[in-house]
mmCIF file of C-alpha atoms in Angstrom:
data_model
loop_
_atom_site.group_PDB
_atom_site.id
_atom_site.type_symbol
_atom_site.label_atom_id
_atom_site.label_comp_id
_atom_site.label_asym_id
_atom_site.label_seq_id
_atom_site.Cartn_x
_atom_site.Cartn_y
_atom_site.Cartn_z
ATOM 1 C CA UNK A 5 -6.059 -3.658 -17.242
ATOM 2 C CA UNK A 6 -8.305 -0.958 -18.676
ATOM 3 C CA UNK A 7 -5.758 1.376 -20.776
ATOM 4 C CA UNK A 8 -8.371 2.848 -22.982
ATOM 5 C CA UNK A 9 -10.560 3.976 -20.482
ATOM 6 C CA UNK A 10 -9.417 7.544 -20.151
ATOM 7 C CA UNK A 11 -10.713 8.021 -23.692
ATOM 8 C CA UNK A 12 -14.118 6.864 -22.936
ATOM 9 C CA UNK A 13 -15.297 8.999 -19.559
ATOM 10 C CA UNK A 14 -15.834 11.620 -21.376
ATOM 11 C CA UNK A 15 -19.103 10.016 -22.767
ATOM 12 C CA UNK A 16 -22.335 10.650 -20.393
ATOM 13 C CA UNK A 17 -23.158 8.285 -17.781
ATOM 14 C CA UNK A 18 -27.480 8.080 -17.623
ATOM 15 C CA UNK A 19 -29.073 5.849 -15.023
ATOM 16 C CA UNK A 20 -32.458 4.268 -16.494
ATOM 17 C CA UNK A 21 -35.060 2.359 -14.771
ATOM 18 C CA UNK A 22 -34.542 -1.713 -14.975
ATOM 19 C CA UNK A 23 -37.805 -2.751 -17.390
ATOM 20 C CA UNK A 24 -40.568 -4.261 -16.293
ATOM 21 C CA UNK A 25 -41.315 -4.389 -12.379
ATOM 22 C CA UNK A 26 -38.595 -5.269 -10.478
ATOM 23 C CA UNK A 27 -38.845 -8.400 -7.796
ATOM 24 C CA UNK A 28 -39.529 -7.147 -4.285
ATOM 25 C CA UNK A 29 -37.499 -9.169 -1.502
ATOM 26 C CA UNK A 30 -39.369 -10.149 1.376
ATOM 27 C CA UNK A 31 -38.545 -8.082 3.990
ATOM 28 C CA UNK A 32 -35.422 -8.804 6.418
ATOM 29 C CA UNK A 33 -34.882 -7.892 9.515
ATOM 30 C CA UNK A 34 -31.746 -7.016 11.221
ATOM 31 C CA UNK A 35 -30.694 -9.839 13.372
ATOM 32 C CA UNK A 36 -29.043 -8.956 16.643
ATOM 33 C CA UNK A 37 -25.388 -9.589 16.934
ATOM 34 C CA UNK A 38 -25.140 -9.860 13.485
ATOM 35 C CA UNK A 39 -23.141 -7.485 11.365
ATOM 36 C CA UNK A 40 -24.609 -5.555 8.723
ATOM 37 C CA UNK A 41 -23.480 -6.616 5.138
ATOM 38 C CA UNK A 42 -21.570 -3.275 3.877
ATOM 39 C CA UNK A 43 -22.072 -2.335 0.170
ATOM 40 C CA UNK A 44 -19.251 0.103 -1.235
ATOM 41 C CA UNK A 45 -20.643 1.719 -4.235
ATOM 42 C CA UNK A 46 -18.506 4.376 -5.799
ATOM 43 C CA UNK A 47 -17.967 6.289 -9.126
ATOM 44 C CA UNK A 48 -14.631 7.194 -10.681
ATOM 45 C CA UNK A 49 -13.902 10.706 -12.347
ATOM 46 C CA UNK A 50 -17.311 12.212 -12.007
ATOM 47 C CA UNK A 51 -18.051 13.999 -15.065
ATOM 48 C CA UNK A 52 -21.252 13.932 -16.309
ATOM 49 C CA UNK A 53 -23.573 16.247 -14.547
ATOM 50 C CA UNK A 54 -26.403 14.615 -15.369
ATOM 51 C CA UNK A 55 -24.967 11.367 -14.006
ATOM 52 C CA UNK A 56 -24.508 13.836 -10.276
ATOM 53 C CA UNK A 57 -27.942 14.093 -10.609
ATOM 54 C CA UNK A 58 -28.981 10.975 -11.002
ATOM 55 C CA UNK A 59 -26.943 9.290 -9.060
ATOM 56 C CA UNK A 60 -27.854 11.320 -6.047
ATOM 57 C CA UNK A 61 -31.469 10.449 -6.617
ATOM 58 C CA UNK A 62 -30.550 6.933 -6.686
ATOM 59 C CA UNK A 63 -28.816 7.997 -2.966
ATOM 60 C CA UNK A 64 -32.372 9.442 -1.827
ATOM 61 C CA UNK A 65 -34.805 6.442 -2.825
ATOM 62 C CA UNK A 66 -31.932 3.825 -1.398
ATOM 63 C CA UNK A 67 -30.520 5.904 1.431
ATOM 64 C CA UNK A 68 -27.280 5.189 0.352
ATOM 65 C CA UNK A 69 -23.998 7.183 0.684
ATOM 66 C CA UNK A 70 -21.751 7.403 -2.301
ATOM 67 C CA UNK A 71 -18.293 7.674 -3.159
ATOM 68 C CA UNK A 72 -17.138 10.014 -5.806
ATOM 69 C CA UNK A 73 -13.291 10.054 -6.985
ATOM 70 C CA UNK A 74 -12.882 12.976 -8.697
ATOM 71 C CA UNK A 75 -10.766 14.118 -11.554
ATOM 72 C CA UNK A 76 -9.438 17.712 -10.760
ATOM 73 C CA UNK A 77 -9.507 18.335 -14.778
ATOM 74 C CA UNK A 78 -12.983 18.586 -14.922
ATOM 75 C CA UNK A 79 -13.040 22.158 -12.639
ATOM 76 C CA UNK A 80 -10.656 23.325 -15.353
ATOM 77 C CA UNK A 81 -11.549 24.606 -19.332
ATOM 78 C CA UNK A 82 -9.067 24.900 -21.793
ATOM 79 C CA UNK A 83 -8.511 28.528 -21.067
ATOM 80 C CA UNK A 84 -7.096 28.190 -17.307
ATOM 81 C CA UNK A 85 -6.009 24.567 -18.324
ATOM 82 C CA UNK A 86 -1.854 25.183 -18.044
ATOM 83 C CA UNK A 87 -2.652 26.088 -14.058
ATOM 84 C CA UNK A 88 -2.019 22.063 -14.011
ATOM 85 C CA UNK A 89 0.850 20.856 -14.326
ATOM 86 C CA UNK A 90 1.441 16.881 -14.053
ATOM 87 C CA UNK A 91 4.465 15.323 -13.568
ATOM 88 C CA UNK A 92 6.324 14.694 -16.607
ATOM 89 C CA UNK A 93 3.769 16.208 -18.834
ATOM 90 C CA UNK A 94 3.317 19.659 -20.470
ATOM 91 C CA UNK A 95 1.209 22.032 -18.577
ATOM 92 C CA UNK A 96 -2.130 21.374 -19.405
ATOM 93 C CA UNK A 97 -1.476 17.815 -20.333
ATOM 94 C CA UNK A 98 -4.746 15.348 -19.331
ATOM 95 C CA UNK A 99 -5.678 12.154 -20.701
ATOM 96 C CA UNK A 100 -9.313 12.767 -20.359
ATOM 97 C CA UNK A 101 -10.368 15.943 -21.221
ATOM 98 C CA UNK A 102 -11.123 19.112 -19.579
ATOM 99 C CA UNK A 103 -14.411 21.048 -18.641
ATOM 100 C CA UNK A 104 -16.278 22.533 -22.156
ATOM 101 C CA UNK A 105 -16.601 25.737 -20.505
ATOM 102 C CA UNK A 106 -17.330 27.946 -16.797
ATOM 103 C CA UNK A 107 -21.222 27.407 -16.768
ATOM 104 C CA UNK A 108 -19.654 23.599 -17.182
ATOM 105 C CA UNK A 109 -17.629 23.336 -13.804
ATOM 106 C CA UNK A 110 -20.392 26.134 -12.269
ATOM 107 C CA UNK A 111 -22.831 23.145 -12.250
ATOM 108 C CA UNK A 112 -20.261 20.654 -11.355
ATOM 109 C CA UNK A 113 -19.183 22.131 -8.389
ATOM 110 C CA UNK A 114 -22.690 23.141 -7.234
ATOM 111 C CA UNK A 115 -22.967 18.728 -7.387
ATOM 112 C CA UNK A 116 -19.782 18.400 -5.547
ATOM 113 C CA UNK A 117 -21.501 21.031 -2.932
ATOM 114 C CA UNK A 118 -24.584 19.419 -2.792
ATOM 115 C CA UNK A 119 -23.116 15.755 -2.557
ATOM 116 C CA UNK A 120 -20.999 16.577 0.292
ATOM 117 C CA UNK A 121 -23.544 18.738 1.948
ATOM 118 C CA UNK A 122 -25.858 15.146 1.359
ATOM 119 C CA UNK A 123 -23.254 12.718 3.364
ATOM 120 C CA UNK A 124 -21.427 11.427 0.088
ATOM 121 C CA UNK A 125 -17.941 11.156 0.031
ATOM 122 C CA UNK A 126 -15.756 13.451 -2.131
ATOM 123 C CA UNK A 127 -12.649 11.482 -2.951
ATOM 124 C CA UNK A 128 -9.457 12.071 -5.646
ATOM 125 C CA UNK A 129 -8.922 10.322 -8.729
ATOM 126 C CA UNK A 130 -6.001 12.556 -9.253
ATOM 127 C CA UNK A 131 -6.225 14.691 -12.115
ATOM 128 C CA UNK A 132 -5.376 13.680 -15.709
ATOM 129 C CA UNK A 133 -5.658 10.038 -15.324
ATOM 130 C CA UNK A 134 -1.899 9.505 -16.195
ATOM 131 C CA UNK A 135 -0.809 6.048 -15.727
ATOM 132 C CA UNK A 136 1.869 6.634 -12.794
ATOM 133 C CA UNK A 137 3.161 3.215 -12.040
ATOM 134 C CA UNK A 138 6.537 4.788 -12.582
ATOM 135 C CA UNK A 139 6.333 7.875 -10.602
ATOM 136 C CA UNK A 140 8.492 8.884 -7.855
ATOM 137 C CA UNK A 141 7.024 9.899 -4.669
ATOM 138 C CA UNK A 142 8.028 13.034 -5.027
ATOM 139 C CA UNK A 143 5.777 13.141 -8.608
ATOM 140 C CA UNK A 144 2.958 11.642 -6.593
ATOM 141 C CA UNK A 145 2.761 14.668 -4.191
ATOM 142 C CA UNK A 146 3.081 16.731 -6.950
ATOM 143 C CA UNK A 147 -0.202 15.777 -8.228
ATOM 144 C CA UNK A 148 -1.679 14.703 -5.183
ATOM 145 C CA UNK A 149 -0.976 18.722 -4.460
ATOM 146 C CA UNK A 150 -2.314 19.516 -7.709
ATOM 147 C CA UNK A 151 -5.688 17.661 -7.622
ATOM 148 C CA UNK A 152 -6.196 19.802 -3.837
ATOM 149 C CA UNK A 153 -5.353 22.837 -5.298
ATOM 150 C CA UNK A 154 -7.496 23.293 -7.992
ATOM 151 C CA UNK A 155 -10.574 21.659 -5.873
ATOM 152 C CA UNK A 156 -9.886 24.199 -3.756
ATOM 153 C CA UNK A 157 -8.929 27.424 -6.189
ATOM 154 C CA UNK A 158 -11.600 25.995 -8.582
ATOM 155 C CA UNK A 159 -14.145 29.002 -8.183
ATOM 156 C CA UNK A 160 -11.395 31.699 -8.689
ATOM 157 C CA UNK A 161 -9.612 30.536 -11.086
ATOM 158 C CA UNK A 162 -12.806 29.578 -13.464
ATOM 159 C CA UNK A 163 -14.139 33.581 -12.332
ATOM 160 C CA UNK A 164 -16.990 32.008 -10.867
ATOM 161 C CA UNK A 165 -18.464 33.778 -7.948
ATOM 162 C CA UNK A 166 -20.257 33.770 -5.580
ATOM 163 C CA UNK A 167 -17.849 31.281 -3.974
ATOM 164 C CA UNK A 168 -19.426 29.229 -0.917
ATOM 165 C CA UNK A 169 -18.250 30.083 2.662
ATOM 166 C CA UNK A 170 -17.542 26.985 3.779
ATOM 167 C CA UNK A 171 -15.662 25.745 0.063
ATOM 168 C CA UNK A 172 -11.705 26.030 1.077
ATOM 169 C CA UNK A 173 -12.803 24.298 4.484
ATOM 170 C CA UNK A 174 -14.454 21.404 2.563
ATOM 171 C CA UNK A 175 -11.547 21.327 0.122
ATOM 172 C CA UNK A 176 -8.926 21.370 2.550
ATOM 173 C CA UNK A 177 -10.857 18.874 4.942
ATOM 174 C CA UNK A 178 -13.304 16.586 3.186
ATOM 175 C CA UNK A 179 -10.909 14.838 0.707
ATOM 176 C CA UNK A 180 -9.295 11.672 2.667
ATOM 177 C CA UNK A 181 -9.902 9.237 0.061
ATOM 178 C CA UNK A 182 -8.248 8.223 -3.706
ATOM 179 C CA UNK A 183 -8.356 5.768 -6.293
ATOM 180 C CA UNK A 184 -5.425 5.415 -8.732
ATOM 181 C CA UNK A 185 -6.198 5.968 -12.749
ATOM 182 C CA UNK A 186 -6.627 2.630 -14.116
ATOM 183 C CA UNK A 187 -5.729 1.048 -10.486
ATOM 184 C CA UNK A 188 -2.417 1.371 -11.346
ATOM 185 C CA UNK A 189 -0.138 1.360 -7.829
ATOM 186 C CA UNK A 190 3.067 1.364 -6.644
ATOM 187 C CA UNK A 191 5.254 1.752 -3.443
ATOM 188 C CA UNK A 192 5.840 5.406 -4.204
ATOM 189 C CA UNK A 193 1.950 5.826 -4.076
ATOM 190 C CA UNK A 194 1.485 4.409 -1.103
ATOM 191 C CA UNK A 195 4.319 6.346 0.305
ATOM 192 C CA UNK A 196 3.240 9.533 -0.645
ATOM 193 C CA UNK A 197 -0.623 8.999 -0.104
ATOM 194 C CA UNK A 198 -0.388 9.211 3.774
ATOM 195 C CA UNK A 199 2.258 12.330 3.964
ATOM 196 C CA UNK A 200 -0.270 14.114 1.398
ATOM 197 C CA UNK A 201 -3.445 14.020 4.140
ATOM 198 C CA UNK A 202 -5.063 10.297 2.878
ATOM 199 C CA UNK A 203 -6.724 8.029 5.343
ATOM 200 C CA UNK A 204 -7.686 5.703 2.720
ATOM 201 C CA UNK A 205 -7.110 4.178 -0.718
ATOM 202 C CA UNK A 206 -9.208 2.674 -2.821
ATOM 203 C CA UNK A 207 -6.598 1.046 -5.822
ATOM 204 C CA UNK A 208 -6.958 -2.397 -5.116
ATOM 205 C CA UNK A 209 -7.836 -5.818 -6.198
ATOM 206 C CA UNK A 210 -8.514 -8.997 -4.987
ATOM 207 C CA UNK A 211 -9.375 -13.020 -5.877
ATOM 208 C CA UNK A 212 -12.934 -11.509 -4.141
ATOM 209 C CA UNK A 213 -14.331 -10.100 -1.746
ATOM 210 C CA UNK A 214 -11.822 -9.054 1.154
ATOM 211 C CA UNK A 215 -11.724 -7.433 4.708
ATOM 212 C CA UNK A 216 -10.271 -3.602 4.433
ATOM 213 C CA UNK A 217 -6.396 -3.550 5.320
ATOM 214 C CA UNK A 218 -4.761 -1.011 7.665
ATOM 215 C CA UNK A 219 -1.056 -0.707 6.672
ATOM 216 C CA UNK A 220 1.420 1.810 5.981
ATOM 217 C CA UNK A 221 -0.780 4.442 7.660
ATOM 218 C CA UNK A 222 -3.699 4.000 5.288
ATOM 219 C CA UNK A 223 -6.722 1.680 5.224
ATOM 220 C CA UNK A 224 -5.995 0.015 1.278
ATOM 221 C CA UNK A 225 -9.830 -1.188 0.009
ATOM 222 C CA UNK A 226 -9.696 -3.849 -2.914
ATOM 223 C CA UNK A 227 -12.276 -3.891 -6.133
ATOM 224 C CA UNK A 228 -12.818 -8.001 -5.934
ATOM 225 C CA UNK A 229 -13.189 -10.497 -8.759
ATOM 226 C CA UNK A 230 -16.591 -11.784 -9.304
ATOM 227 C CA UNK A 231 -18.106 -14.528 -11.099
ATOM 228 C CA UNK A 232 -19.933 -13.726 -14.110
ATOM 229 C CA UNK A 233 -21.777 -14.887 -16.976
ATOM 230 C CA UNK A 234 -22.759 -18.669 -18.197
ATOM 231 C CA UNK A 235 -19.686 -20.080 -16.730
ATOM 232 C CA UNK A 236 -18.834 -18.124 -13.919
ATOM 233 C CA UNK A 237 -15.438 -16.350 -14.622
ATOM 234 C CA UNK A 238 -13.908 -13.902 -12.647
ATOM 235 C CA UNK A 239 -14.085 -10.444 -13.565
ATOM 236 C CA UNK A 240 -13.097 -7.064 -11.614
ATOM 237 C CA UNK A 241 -16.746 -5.729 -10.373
ATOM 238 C CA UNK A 242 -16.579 -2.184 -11.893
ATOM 239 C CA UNK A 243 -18.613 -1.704 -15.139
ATOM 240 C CA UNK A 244 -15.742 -0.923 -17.439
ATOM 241 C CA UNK A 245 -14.402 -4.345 -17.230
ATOM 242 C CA UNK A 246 -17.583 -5.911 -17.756
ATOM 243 C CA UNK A 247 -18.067 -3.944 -21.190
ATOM 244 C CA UNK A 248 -14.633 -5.499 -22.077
ATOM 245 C CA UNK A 249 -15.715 -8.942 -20.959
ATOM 246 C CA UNK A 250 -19.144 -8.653 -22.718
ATOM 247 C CA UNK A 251 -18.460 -6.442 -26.012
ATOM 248 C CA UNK A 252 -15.070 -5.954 -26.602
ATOM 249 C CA UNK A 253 -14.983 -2.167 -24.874
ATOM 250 C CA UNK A 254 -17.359 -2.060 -28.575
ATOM 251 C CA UNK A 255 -20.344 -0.672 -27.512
ATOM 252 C CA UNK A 256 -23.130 -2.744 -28.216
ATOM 253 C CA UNK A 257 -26.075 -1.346 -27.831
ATOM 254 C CA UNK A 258 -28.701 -3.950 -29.241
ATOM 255 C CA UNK A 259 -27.674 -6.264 -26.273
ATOM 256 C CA UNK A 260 -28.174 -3.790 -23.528
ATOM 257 C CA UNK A 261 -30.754 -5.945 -21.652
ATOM 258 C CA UNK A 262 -28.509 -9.559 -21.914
ATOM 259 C CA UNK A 263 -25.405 -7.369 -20.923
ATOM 260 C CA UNK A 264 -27.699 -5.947 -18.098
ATOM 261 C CA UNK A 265 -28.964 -9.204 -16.852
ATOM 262 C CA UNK A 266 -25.788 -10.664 -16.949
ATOM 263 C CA UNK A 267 -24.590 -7.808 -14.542
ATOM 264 C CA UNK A 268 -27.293 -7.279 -12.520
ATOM 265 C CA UNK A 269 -26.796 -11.036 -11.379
ATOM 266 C CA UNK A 270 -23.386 -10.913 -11.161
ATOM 267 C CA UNK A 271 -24.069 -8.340 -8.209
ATOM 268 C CA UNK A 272 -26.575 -9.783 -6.464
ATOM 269 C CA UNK A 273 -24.651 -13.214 -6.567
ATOM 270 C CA UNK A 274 -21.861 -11.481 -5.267
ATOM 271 C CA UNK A 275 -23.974 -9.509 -2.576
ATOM 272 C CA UNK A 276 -25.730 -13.011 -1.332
ATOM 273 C CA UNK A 277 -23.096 -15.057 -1.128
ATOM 274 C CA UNK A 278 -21.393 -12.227 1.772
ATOM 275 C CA UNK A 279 -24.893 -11.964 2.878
ATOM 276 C CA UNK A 280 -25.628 -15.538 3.939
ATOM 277 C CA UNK A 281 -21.692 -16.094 4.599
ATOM 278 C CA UNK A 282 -19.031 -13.796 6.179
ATOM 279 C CA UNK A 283 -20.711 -10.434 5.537
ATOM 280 C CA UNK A 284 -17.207 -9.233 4.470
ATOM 281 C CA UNK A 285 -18.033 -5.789 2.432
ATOM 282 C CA UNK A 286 -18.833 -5.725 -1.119
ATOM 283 C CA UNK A 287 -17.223 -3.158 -2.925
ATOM 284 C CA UNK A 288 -18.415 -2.277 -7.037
ATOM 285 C CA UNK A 289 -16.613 0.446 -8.762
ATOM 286 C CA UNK A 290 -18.716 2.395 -11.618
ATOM 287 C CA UNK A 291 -17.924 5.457 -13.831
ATOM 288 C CA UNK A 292 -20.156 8.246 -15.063
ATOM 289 C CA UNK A 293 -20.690 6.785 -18.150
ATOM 290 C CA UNK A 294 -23.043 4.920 -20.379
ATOM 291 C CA UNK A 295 -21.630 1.930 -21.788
ATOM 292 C CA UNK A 296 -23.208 -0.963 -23.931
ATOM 293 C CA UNK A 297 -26.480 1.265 -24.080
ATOM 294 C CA UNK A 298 -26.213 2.105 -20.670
ATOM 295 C CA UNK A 299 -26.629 -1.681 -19.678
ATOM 296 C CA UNK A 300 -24.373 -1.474 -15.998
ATOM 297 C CA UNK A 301 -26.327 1.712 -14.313
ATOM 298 C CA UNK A 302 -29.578 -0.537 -15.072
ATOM 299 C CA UNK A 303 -28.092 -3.578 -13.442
ATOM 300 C CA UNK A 304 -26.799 -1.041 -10.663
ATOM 301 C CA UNK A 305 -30.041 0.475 -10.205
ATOM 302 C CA UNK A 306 -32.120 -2.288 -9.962
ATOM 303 C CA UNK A 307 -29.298 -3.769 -7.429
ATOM 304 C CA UNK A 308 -29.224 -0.902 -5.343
ATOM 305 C CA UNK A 309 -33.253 -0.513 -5.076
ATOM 306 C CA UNK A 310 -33.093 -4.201 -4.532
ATOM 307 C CA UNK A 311 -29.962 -4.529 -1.324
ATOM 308 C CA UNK A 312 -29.528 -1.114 0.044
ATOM 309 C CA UNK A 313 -32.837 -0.272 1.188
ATOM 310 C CA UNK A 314 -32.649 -3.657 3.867
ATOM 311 C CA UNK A 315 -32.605 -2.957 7.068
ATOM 312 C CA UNK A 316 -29.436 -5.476 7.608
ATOM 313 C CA UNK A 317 -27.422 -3.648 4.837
ATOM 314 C CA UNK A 318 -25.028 -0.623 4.991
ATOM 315 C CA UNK A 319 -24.755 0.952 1.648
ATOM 316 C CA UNK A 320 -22.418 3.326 2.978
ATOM 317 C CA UNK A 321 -19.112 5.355 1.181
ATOM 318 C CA UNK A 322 -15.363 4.872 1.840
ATOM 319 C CA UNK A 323 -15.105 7.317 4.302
ATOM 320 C CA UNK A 324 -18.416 6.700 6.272
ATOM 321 C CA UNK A 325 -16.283 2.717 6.590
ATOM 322 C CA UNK A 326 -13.169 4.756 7.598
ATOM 323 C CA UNK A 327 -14.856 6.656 9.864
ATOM 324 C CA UNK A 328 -16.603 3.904 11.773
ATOM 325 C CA UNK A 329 -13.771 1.716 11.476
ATOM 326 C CA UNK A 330 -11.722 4.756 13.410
ATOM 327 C CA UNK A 331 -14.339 5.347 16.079
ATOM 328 C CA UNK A 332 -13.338 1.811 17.046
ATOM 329 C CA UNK A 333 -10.287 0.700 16.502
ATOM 330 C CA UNK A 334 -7.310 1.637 18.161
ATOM 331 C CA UNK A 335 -5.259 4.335 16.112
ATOM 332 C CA UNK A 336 -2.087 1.333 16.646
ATOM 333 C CA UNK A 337 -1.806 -2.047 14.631
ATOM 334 C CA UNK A 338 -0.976 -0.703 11.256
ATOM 335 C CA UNK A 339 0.786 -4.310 10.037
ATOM 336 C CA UNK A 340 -1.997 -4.484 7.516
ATOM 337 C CA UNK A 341 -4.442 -6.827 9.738
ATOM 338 C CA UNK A 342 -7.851 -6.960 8.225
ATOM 339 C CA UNK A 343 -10.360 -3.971 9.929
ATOM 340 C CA UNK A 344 -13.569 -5.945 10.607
ATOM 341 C CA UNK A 345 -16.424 -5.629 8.560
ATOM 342 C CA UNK A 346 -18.849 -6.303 11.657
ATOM 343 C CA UNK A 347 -17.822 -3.030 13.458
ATOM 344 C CA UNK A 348 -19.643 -1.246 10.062
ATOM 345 C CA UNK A 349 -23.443 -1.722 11.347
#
């Protein structure tokens, strides 16, 4: 779907400000008995740490909760690299990169810290963002094990002290979400997902926007097709497959502010359509990255500033869903019947 993505994460992801003044919406109140519409905003691999930054500002001036799926190679440099070993790799294998050096994962984890410590949800992305459509379970807990590991051994084995007192508890308790490198599933995955700790996963796709699943022990969440552009075609709403749609994965920089518009309304069409309709939740998938001259974190900022501050929409994380969606619903039923949006207000 996206092969060559793994190459390009490693670029920085920089959130600027939409130009010109941005259209207020009138104000909306919450109507009573009336769901709130959920908005599932989440970034994969979280690199960048200027993009932590950033995005948690965007978190404090929308009072939204993020999800962040991590890649586990990014709390690793070159030196301590072979501690990871993937499944049918060399040790030290990763298709994206490791950290450029210990002041490098210092200030990443001090994000992750600060994140969690802010409500956001610290997820997995595994950890070299290896294709594993053809892994075994028994490969899939391997890494699954892997990617906990070093989150959790991240501060010793980088020589980084002082480590926080409350790190192995976060890292052995926080993580109950993941998100498969280039959405690429299988029934091993899901197999192994629930035996390894995970409440929920995040892999998915669908036609559009669709009600949460609970089956096989997890809740499975689904990236949906949304219409975009002059003729409306379908296209998976997560910004790396809207610089393939738009440029060719070529980054274009000139036509940052077509690109931007062009996403920016996708969103919001997408958003109003659930908004005056179902109110099923709208999930958009990002990564810390700039791509097309940093077009999609425009259109995502000037989305967010424009939907998550209403008072009748949740712009909440995976986990804050699962969590709600736990608090009331019976632990039984898993034969993949939809979870209802309306119990997320």
């Amino acid at each position: 779907m996206f092969q060559s993505l793994g190459s390009r994460v490693l670029a920085s992801l920089f959130v600027l400000l939409a130009t010109g003044p941005a259209l207020a919406d009138p104000p909306h109140a919450h109507v009573p008995g009336r769901p709130k519409q959920v908005v599932i905003i989440s970034f994969d691999s979280a690199r960048d740490i200027a993009q932590w930054q950033r995005s948690r500002d965007l978190a404090r001036r929308t009072g939204a909760h993020f999800t962040y799926f991590l890649s586990c190679v990014f709390l690793l440099t070159r030196e301590n690299r072979d501690s990871y070993k993937p499944p049918h790799k060399a040790a030290g294998s990763s298709n994206i990169g490791f950290a450029q050096s210990k002041e490098e994962v210092a200030a990443r984890l001090g994000q992750i810290h600060l994140a969690a410590a802010e409500g956001h949800d610290i997820a997995s992305h595994a950890c070299g963002h290896f294709d594993g459509k053809d892994w075994s379970k028994a490969d899939w807990l391997s890494e699954l094990a892997s990617a906990r590991r070093v989150l959790a051994d991240a501060y010793e084995l980088n020589g980084i002290a002082p480590e926080p007192k409350d790190w192995r508890d976060f890292a052995a308790r926080a993580v109950v979400g993941f998100r498969a490198p280039y959405l690429s599933t299988s029934k091993a995955l899901y197999e192994a997902l629930p035996e390894a700790g995970f409440l929920y996963d995040a892999s998915g796709v669908s036609k559009g926007p669709a009600e949460p699943e609970r089956r096989g022990g997890l809740i499975r969440f689904s990236l949906p097709l949304v219409p975009e552009g002059p003729k409306d075609r379908p296209v998976i709403a997560m910004d790396y497959n809207f610089f393939a749609r738009h440029s060719g994965a070529v980054e274009t920089p000139s036509k940052a502010k077509a690109f931007s518009e062009r996403a920016y309304h996708a969103f919001r069409h997408a958003f109003d359509a659930q908004y005056e309709g179902k109110r099923i939740p709208l999930e958009i998938g990002f990564h810390f990255t700039l791509m097309n001259g940093g077009a999609y974190w425009d259109a995502l900022e000037r989305f967010a500033g424009e939907v998550c501050v209403r008072p009748d929409v949740a712009c909440i994380s995976y986990r804050d869903y699962v969590e709600r969606e736990r608090a009331t619903t019976p632990a039984d039923g898993q034969s993949g019947e939809p979870v209802p949006g309306g119990k997320n207000s």
